[in-house]
PDB file of C-alpha atoms in Angstrom:
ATOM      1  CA  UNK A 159     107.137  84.107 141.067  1.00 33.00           C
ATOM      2  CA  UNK A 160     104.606  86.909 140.060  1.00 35.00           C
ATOM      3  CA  UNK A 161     106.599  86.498 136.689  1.00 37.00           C
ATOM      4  CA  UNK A 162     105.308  83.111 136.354  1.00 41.00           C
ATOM      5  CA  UNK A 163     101.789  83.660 136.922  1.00 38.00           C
ATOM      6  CA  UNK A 164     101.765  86.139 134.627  1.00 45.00           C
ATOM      7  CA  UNK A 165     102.796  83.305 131.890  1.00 59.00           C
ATOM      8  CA  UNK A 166      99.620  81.478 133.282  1.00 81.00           C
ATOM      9  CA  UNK A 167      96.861  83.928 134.241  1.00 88.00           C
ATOM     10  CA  UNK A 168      94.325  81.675 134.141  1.00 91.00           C
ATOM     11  CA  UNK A 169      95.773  79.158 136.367  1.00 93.00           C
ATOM     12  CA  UNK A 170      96.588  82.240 138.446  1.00 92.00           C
ATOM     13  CA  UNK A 171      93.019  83.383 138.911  1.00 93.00           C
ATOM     14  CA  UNK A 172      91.798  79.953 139.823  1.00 95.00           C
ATOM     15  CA  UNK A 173      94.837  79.572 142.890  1.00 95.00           C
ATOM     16  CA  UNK A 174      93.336  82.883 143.976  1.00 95.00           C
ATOM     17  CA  UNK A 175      89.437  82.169 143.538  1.00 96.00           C
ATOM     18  CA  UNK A 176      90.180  78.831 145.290  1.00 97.00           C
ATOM     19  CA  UNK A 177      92.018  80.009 148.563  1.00 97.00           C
ATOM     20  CA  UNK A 178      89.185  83.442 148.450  1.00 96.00           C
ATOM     21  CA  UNK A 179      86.437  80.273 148.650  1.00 97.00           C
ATOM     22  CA  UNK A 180      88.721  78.851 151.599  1.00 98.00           C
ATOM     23  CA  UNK A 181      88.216  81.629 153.954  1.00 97.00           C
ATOM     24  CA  UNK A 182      84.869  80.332 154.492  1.00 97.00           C
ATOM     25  CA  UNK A 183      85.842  76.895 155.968  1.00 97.00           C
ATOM     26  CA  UNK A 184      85.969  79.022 159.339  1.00 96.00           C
ATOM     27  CA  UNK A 185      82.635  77.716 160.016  1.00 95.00           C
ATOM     28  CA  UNK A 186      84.115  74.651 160.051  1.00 96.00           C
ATOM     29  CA  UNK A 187      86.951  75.431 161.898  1.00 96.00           C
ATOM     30  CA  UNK A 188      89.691  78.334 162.585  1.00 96.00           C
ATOM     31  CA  UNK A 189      91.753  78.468 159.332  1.00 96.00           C
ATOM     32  CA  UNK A 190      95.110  77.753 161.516  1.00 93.00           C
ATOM     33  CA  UNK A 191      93.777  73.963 162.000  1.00 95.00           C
ATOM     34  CA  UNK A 192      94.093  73.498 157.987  1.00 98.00           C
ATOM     35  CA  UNK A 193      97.171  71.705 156.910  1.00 98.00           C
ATOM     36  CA  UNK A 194      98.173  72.006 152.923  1.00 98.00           C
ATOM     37  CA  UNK A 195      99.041  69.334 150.935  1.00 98.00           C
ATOM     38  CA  UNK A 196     100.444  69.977 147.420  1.00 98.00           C
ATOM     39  CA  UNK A 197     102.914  69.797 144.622  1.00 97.00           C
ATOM     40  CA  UNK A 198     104.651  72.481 145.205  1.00 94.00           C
ATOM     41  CA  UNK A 199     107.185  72.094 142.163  1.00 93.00           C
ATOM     42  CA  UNK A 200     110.334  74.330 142.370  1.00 94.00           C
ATOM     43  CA  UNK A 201     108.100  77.725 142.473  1.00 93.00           C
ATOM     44  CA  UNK A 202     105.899  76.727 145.614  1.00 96.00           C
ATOM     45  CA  UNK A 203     103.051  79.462 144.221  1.00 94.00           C
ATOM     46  CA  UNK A 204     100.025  77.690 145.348  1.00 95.00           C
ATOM     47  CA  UNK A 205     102.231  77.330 149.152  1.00 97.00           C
ATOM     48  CA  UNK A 206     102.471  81.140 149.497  1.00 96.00           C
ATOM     49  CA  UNK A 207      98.982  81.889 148.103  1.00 95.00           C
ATOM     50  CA  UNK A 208      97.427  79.313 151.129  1.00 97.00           C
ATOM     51  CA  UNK A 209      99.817  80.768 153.311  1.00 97.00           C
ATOM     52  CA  UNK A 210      99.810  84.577 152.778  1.00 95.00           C
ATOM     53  CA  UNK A 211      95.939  84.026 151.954  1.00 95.00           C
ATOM     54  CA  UNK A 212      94.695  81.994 154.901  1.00 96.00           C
ATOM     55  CA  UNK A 213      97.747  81.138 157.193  1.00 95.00           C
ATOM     56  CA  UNK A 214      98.288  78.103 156.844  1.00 96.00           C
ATOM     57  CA  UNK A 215     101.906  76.696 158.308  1.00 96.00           C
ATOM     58  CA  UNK A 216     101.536  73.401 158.259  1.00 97.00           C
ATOM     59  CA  UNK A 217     102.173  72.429 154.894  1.00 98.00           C
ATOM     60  CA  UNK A 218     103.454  69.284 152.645  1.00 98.00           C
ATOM     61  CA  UNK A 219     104.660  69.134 149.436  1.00 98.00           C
ATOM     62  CA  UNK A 220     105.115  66.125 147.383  1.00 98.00           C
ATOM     63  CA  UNK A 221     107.845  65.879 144.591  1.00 97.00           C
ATOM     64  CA  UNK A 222     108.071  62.789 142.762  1.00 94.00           C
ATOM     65  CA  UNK A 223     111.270  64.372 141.004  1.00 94.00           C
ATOM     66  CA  UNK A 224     113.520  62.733 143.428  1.00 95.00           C
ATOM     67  CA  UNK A 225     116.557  63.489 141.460  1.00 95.00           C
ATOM     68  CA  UNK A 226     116.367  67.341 142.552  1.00 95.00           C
ATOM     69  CA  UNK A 227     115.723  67.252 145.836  1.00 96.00           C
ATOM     70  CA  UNK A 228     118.426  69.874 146.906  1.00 96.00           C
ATOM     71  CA  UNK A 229     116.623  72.232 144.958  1.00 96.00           C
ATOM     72  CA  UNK A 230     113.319  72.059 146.492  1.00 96.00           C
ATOM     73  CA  UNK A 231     114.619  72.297 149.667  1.00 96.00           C
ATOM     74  CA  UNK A 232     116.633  75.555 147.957  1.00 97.00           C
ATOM     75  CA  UNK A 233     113.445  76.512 147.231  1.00 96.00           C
ATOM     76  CA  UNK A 234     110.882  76.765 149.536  1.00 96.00           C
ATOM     77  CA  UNK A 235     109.404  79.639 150.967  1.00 96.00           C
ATOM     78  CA  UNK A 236     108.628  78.813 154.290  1.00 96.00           C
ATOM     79  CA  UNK A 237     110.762  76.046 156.345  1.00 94.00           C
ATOM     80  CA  UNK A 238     107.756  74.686 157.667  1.00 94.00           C
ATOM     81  CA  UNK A 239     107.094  73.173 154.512  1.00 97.00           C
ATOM     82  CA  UNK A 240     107.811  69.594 154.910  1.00 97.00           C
ATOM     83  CA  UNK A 241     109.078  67.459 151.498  1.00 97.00           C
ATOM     84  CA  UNK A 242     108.064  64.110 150.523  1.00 98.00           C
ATOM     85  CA  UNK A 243     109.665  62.641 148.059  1.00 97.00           C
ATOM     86  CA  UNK A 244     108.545  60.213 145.407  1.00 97.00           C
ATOM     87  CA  UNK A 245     105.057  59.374 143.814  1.00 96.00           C
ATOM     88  CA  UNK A 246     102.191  60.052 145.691  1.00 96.00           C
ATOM     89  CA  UNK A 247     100.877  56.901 145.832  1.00 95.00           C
ATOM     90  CA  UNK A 248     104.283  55.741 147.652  1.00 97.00           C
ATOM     91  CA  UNK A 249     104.224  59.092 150.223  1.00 97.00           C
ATOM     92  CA  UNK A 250     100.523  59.861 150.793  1.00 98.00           C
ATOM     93  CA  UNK A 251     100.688  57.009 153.570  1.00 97.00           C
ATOM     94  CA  UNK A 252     103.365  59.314 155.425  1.00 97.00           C
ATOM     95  CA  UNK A 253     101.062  62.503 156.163  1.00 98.00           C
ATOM     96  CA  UNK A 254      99.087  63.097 159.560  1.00 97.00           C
ATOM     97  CA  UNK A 255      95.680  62.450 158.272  1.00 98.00           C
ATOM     98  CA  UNK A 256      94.047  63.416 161.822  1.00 97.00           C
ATOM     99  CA  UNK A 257      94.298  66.970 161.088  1.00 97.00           C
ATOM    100  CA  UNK A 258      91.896  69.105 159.078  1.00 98.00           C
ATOM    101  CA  UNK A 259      93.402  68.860 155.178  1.00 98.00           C
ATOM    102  CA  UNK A 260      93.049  71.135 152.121  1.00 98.00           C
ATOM    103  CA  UNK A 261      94.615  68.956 149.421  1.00 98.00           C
ATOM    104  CA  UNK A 262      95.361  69.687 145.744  1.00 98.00           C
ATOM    105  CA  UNK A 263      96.262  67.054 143.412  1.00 98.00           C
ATOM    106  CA  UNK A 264      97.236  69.006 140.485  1.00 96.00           C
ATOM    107  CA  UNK A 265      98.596  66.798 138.135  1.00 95.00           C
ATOM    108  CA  UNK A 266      99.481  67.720 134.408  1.00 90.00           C
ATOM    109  CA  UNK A 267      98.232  64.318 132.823  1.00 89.00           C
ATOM    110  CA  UNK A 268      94.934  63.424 131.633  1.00 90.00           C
ATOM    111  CA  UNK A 269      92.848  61.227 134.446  1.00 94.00           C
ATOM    112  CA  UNK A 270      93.934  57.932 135.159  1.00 94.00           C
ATOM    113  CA  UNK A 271      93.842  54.479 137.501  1.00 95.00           C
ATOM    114  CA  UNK A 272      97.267  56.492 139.018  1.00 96.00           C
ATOM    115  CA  UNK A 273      95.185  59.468 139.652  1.00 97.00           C
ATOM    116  CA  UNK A 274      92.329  57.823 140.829  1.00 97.00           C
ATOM    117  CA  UNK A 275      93.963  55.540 143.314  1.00 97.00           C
ATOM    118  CA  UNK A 276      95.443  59.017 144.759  1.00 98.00           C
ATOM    119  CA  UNK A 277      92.030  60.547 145.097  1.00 98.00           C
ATOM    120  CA  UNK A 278      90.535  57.679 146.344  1.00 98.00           C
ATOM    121  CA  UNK A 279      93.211  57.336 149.237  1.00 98.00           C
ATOM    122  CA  UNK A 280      92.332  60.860 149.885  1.00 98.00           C
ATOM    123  CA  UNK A 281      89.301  60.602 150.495  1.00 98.00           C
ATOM    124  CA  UNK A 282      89.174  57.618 152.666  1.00 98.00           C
ATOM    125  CA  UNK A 283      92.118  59.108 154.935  1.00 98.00           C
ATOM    126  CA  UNK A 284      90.914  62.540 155.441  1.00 98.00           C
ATOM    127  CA  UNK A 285      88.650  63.999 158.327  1.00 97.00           C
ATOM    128  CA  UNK A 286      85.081  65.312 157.263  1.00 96.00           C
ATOM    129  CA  UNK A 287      85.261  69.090 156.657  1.00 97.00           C
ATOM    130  CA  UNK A 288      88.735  68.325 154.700  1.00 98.00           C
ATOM    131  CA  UNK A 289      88.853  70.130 151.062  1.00 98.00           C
ATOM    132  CA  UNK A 290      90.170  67.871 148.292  1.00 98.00           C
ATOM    133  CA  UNK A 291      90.871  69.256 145.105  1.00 98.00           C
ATOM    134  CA  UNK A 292      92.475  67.325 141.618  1.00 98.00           C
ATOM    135  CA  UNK A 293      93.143  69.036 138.631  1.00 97.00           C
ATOM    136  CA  UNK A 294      93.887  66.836 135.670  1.00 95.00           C
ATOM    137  CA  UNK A 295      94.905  67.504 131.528  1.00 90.00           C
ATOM    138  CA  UNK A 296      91.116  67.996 129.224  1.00 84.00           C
ATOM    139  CA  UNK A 297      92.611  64.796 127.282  1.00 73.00           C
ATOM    140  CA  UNK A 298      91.745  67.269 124.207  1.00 70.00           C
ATOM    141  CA  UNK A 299      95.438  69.262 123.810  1.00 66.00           C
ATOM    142  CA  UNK A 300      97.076  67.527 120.882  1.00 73.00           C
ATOM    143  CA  UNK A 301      94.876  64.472 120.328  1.00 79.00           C
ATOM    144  CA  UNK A 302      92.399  64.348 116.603  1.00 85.00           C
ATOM    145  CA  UNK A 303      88.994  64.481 117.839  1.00 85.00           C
ATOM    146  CA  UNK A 304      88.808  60.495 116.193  1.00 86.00           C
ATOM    147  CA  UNK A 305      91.290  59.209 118.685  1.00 87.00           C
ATOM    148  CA  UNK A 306      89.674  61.091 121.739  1.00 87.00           C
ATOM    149  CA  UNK A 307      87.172  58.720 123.002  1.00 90.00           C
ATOM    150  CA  UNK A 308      90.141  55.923 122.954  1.00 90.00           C
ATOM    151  CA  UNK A 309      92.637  58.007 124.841  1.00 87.00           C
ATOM    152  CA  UNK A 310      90.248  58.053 127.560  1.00 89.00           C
ATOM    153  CA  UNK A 311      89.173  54.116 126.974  1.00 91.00           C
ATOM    154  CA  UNK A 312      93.497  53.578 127.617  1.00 90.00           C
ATOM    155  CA  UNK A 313      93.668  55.826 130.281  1.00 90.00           C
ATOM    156  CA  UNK A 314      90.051  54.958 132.477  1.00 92.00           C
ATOM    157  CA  UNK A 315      89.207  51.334 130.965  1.00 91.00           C
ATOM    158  CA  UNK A 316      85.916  50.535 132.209  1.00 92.00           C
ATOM    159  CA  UNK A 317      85.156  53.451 134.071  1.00 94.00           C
ATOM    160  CA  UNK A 318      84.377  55.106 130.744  1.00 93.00           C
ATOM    161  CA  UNK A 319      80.372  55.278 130.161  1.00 93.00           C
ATOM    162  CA  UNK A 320      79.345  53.398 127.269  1.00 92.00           C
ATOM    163  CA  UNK A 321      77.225  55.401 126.232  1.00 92.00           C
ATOM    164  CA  UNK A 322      79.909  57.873 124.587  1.00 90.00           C
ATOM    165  CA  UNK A 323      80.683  58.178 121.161  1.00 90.00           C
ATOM    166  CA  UNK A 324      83.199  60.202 119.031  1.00 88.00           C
ATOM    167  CA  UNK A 325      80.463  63.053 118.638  1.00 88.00           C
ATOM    168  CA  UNK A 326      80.920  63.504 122.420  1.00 87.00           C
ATOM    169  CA  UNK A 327      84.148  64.398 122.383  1.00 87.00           C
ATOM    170  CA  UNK A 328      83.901  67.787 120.604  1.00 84.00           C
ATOM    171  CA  UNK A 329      85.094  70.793 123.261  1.00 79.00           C
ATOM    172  CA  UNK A 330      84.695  70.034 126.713  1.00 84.00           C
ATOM    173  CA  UNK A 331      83.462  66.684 125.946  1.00 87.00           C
ATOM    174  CA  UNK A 332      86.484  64.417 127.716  1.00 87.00           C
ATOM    175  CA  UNK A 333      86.600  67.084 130.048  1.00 91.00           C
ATOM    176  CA  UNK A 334      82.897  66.499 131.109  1.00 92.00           C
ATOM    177  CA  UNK A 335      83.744  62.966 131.184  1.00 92.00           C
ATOM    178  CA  UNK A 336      86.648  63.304 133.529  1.00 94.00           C
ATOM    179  CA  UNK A 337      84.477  65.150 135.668  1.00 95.00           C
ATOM    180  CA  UNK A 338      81.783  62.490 135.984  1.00 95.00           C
ATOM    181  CA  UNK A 339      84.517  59.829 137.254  1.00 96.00           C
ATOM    182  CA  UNK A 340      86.196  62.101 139.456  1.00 97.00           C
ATOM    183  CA  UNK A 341      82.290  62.674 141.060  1.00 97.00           C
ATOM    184  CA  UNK A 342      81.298  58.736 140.896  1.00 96.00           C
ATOM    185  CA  UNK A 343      84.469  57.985 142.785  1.00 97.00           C
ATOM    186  CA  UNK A 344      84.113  60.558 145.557  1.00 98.00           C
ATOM    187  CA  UNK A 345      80.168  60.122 146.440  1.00 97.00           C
ATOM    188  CA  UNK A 346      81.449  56.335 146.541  1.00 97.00           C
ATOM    189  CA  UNK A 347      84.064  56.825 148.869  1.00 98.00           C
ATOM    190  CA  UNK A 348      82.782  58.723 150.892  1.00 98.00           C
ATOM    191  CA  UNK A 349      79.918  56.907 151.235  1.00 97.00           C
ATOM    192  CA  UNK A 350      81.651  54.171 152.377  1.00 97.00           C
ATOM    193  CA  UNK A 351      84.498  55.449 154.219  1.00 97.00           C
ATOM    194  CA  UNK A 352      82.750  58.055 156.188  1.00 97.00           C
ATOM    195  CA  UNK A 353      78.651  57.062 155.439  1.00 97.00           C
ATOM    196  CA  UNK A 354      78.528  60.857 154.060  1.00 96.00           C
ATOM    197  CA  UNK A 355      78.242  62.678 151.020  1.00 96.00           C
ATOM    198  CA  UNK A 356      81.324  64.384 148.834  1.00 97.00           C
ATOM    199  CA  UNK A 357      79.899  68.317 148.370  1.00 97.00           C
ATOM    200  CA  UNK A 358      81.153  69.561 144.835  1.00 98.00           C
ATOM    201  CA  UNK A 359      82.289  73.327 144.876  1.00 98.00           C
ATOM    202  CA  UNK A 360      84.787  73.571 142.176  1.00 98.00           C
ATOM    203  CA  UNK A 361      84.679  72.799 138.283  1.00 97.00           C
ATOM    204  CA  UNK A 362      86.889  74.745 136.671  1.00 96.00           C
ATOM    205  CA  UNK A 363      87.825  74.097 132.845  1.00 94.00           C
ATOM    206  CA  UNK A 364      90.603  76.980 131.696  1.00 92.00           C
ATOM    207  CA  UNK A 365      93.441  76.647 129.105  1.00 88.00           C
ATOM    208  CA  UNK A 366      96.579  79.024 129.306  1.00 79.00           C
ATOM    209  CA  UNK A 367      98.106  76.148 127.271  1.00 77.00           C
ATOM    210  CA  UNK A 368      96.273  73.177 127.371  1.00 82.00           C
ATOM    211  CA  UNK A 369      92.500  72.793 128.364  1.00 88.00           C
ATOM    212  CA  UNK A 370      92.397  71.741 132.388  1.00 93.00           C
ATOM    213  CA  UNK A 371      89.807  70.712 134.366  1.00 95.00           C
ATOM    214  CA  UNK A 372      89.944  71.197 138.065  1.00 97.00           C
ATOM    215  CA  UNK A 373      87.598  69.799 140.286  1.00 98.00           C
ATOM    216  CA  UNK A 374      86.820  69.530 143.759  1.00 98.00           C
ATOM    217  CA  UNK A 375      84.857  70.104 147.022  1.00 98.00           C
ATOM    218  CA  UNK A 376      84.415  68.958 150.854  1.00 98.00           C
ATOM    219  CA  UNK A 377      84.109  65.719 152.164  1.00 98.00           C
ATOM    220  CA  UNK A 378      80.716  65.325 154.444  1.00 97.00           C
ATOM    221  CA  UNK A 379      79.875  63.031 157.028  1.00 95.00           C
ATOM    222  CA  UNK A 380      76.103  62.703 158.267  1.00 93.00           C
ATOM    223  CA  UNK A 381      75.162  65.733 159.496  1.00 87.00           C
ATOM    224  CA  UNK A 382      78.331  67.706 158.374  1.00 91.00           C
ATOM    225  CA  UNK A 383      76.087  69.063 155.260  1.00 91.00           C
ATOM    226  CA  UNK A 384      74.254  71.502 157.779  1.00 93.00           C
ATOM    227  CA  UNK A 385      78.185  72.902 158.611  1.00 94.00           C
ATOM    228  CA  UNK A 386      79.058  73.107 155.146  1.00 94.00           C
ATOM    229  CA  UNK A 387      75.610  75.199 154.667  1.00 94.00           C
ATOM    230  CA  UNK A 388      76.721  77.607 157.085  1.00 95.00           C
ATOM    231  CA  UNK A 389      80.008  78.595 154.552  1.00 96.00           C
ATOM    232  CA  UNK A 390      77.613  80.096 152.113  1.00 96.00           C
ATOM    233  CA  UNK A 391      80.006  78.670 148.862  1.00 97.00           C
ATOM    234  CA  UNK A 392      77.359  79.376 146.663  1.00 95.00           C
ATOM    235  CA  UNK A 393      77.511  82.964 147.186  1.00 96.00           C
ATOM    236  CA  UNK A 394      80.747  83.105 145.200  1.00 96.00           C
ATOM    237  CA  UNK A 395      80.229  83.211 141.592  1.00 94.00           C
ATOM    238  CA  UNK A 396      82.595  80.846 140.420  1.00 96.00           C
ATOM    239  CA  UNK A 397      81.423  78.276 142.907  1.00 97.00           C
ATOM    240  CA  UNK A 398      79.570  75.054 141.002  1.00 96.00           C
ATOM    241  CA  UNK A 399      78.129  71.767 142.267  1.00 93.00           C
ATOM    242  CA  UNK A 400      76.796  70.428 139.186  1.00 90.00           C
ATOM    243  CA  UNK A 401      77.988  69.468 135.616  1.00 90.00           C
ATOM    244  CA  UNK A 402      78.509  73.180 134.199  1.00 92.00           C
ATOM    245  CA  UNK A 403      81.774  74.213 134.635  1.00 94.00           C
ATOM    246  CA  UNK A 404      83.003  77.438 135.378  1.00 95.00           C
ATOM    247  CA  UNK A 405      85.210  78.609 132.458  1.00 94.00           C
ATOM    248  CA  UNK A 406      87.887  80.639 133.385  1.00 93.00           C
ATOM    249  CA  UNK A 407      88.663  82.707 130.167  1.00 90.00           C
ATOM    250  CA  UNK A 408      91.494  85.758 131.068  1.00 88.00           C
ATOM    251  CA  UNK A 409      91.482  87.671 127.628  1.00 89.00           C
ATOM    252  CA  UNK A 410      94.603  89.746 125.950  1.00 89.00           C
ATOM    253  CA  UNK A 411      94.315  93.570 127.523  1.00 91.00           C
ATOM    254  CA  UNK A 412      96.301  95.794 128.248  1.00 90.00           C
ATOM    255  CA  UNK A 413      97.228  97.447 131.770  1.00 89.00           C
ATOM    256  CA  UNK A 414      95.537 100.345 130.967  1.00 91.00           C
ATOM    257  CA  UNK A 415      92.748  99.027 129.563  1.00 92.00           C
ATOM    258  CA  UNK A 416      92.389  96.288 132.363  1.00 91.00           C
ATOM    259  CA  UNK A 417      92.687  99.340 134.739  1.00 90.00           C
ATOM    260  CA  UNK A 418      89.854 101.552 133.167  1.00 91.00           C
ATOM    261  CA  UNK A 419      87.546  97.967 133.118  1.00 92.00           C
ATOM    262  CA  UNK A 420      88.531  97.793 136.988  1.00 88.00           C
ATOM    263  CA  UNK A 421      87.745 100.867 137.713  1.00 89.00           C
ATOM    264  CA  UNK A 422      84.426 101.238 135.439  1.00 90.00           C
ATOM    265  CA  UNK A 423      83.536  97.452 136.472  1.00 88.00           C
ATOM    266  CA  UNK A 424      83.486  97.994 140.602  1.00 77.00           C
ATOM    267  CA  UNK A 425      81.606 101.159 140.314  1.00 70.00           C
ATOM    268  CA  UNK A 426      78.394  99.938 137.989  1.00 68.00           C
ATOM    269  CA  UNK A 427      76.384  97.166 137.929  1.00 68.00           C
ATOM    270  CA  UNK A 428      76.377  97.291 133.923  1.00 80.00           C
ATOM    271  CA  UNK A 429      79.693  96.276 131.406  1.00 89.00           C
ATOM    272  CA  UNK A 430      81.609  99.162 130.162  1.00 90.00           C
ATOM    273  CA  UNK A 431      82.817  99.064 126.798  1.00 92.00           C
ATOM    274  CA  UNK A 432      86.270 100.461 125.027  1.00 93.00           C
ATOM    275  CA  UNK A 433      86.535 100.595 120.968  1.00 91.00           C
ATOM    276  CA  UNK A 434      88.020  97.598 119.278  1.00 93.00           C
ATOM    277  CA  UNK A 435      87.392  95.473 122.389  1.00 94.00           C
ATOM    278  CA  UNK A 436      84.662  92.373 121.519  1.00 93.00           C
ATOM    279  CA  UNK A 437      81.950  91.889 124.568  1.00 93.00           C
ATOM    280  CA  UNK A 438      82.995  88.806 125.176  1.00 92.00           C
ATOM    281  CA  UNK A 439      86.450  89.971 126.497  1.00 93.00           C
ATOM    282  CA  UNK A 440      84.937  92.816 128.709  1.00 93.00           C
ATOM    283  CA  UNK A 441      82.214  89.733 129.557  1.00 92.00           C
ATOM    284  CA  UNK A 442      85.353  87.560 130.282  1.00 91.00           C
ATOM    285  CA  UNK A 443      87.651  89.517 132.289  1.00 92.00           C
ATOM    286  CA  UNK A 444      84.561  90.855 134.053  1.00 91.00           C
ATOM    287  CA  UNK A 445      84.188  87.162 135.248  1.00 90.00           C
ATOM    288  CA  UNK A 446      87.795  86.981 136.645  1.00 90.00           C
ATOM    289  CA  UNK A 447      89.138  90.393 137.721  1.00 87.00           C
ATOM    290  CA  UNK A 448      89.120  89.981 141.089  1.00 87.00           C
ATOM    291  CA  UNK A 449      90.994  87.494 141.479  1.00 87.00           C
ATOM    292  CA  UNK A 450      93.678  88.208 138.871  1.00 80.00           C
ATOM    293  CA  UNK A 451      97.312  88.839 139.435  1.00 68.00           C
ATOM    294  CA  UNK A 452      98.449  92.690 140.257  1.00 62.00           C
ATOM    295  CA  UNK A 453      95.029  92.737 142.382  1.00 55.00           C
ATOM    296  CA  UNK A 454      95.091  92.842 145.950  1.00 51.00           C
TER     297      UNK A 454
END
């Protein structure tokens, strides 16, 4: 396992900044309340990160690779991990929504009606205080920057401002995009399923391979935004409720070096420098080394 993450440090560093911001839904209620709901694929990472990192046990994983079922039940960490299997529109139905959820939808395609039906069954099944969490493809990996803005036209129809032309789909600009939907749908939602409000915390854009966007927050019925106050989110650094993502960017060091940046890094509040090594990458892992994998 720590061999995969090490394949995908980025992705790594966002599992751990994401269950660090988690801790805090104690003022919500005790951690052991939480349930888990995930694709836990044949490595179950993000499963032993939620459980080693907040204690979670009661956890679901959803495998729409039906074909190797044996092996994910080979697989799993924990045998309180319970398997669904199929697509997750056909097996969301099937979980215990009356229980306090932390859900990740973390699909490798770009954002679609699929996707959004998910979410939006999510979000209308869940109890207020629940953390819901989707991470989708940046629709930029592979695609000509011409045929951008109609990738997303195929895959969101409508949904897709008008307003957008092919000059807004330079970098992050599908990303952004994706971003906005995934936000429209949840304030709608959960306006009308629970007459509350969706509060953002995560909006994450990283690329170990291709660009991803991960986005998320806490769902909010009237009142519940005093409760959420009381978690004090925005006192982590990578925390964001608006349109600016955070961009998680883990740069090529060494050990050594990342050890003498550790070291230098927790002991002043300025950037240390080595020869040969651009800002930007001290800036970078400064950002992330925390949370990165060989760190406890």
């Amino acid at each position: 396992m720590a061999r995969q993450y090490e394949f995908r440090p980025a992705k790594a560093a966002q599992r751990r900044m994401i269950v660090d911001s988690c801790r805090r839904l104690t003022a919500i209620a005790p951690l052991e309340k939480f349930q888990y709901v995930g694709f836990g694929a044949l490595e179950f990472i993000d499963f032993v990160e939620f459980h080693k990192g907040l204690g979670v046990t009661r956890m679901t994983s959803i495998e729409k690779d039906t074909s190797n079922q044996h092996r994910y039940e080979f697989n799993r960490p924990y045998s309180s991990i319970k398997l669904l299997m199929g697509d997750a529109r056909d097996v969301l139905p099937e979980i215990d929504w009356s229980q306090l959820a932390i859900v990740w939808l973390d699909y490798t395609d770009v954002l679609n009606t699929d996707v959004l039906r998910d979410v939006d069954f999510v979000l209308r099944s869940c109890l207020a205080g629940s953390v819901v969490i989707v991470t989708v493809n940046g629709a930029t990996t592979g695609v000509p920057l011409p045929n951008r803005l109609q990738n997303l036209k195929d895959s969101l129809g409508d949904r897709v401002s008008d307003s957008l032309t092919d000059a807004d789909m330079t970098k992050s600009g599908p990303t952004r995009e994706q971003r906005r939907i995934l936000h429209d749908l949840a304030n709608s939602v959960v306006r009308q399923a629970h007459s509350g409000t969706f509060r953002q915390l995560y909006n994450f854009e990283y690329a170990d391979d291709a660009k991803m966007l991960t986005w998320g927050g806490i769902v909010c019925s009237p009142g519940f935004e005093r409760i959420v106050d009381m978690c004090r989110f925005e006192d982590l650094p990578f925390v964001r409720s608006a349109d600016e993502a955070f961009e998680i960017r883990v740069p090529m060091l060494t050990e050594r070096e990342m050890s003498y940046l550790e070291a230098e890094i927790g002991g002043s509040a300025g950037l240390p420098a080595i020869k040969g090594i651009e800002k930007k990458d001290i800036k970078d892992f400064a950002d992330v080394y925390r949370w990165r994998v060989g760190v406890k």
